[in-house]
Coordinates of N, CA and C in Angstrom, one line a residue:
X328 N 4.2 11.9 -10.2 CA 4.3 10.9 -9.1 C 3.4 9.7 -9.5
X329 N 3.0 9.4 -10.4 CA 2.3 8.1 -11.1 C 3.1 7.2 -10.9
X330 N 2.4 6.1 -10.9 CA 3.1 5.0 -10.4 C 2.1 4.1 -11.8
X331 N 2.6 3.0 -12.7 CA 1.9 1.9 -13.1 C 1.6 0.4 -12.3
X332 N 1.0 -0.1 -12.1 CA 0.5 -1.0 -11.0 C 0.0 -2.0 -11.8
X333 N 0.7 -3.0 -12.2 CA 0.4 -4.4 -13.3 C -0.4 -5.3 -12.2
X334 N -1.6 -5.8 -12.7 CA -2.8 -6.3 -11.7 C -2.2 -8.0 -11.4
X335 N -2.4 -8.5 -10.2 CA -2.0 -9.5 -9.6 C -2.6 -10.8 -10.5
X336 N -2.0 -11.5 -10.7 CA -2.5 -13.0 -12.0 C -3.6 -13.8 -11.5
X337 N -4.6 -14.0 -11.9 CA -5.9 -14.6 -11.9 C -5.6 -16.3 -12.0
X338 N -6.5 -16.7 -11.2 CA -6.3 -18.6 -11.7 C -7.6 -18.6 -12.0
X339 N -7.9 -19.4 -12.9 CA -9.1 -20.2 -13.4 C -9.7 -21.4 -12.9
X340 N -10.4 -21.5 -11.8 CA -10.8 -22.4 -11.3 C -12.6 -22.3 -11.5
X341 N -13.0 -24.0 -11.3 CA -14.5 -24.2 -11.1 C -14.9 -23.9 -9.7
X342 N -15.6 -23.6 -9.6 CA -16.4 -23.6 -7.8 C -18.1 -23.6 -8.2
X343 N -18.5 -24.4 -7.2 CA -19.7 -24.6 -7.0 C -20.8 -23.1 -6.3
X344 N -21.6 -22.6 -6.9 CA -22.1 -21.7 -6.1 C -23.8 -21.9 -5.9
X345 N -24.1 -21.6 -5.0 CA -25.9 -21.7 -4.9 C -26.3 -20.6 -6.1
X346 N -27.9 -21.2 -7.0 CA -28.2 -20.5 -8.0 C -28.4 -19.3 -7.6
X347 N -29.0 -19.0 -6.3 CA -29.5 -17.3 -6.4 C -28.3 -16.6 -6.1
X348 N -27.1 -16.9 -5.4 CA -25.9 -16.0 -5.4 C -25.7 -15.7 -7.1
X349 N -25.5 -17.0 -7.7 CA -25.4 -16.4 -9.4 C -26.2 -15.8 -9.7
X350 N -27.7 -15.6 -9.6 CA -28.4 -15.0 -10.4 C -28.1 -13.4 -9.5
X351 N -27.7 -13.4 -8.4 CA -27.8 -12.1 -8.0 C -26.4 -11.4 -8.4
X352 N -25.5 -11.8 -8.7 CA -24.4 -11.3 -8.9 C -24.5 -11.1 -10.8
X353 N -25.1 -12.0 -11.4 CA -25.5 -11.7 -12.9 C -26.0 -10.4 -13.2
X354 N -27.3 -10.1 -12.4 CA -28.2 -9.5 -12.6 C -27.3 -7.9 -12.6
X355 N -26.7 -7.8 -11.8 CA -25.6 -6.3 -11.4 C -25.1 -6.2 -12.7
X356 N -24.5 -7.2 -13.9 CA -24.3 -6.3 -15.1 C -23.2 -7.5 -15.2
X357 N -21.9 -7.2 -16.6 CA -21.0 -7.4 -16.6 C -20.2 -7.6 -15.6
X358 N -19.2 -8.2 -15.9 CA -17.8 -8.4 -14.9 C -18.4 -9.0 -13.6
X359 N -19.8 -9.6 -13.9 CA -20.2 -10.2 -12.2 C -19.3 -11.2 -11.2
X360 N -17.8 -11.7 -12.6 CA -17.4 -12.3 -11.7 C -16.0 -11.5 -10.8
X361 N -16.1 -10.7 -11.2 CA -15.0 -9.5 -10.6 C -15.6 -8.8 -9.0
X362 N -16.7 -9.0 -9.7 CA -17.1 -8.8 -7.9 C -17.5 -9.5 -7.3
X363 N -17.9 -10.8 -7.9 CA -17.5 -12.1 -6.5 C -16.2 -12.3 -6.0
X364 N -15.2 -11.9 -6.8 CA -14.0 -11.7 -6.6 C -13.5 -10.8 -5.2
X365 N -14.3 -9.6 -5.6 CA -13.9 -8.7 -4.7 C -15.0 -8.9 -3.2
X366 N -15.9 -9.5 -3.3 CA -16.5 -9.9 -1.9 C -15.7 -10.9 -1.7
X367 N -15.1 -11.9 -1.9 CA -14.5 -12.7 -1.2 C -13.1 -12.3 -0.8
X368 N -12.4 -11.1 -1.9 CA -11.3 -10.8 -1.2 C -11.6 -9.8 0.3
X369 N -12.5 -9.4 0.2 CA -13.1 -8.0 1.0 C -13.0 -9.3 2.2
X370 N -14.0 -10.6 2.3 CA -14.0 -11.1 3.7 C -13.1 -12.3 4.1
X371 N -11.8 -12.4 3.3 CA -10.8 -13.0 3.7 C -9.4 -11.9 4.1
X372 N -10.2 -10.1 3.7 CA -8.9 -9.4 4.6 C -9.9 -9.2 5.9
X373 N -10.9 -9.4 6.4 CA -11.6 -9.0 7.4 C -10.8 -10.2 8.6
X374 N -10.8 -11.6 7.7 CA -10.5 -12.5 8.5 C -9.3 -13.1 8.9
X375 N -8.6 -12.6 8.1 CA -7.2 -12.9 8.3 C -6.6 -12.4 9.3
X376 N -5.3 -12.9 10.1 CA -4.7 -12.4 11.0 C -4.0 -11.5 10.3
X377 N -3.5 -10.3 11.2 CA -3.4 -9.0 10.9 C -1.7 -9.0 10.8
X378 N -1.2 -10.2 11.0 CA 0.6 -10.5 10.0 C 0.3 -10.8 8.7
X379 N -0.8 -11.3 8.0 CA -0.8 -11.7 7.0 C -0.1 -10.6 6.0
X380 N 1.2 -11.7 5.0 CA 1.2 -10.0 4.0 C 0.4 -9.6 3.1
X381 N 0.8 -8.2 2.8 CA -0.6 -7.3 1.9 C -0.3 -8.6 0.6
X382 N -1.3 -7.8 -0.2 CA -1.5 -8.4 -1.7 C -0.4 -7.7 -2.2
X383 N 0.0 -8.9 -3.0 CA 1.3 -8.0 -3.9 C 1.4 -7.6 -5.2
X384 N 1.8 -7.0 -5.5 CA 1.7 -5.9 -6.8 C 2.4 -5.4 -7.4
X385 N 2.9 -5.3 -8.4 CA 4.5 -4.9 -8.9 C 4.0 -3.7 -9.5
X386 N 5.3 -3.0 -9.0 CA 5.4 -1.5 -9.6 C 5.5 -1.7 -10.7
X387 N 5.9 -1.2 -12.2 CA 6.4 -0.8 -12.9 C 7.5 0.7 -13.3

């Protein structure tokens, strides 16, 4: 029952961020920017209206 789940495409954008957010998200290790990633996806499903569609994802 495996399923392969090809990851949703990234944009490369600049954003401005206050230094201690960066230094605090550095300091956690590698991939710090995968989890700013994921705190901002975490509080735009919090905020969104609840028709919004899910994130999409393609089977394989």
């Amino acid at each position: 029952g495996a399923r392969v789940v090809t990851p949703v495409a990234k944009e490369a954008i600049s954003i401005r961020l206050d230094q201690d957010v960066i230094a605090f998200f550095r300091a956690s290790g590698p991939r710090y920017q995968s989890r700013i990633n994921a705190v901002l996806r975490s509080y735009v499903e919090q905020v969104a209206p609840t028709g919004r569609p899910a994130r999409s994802q393609r089977a394989v």
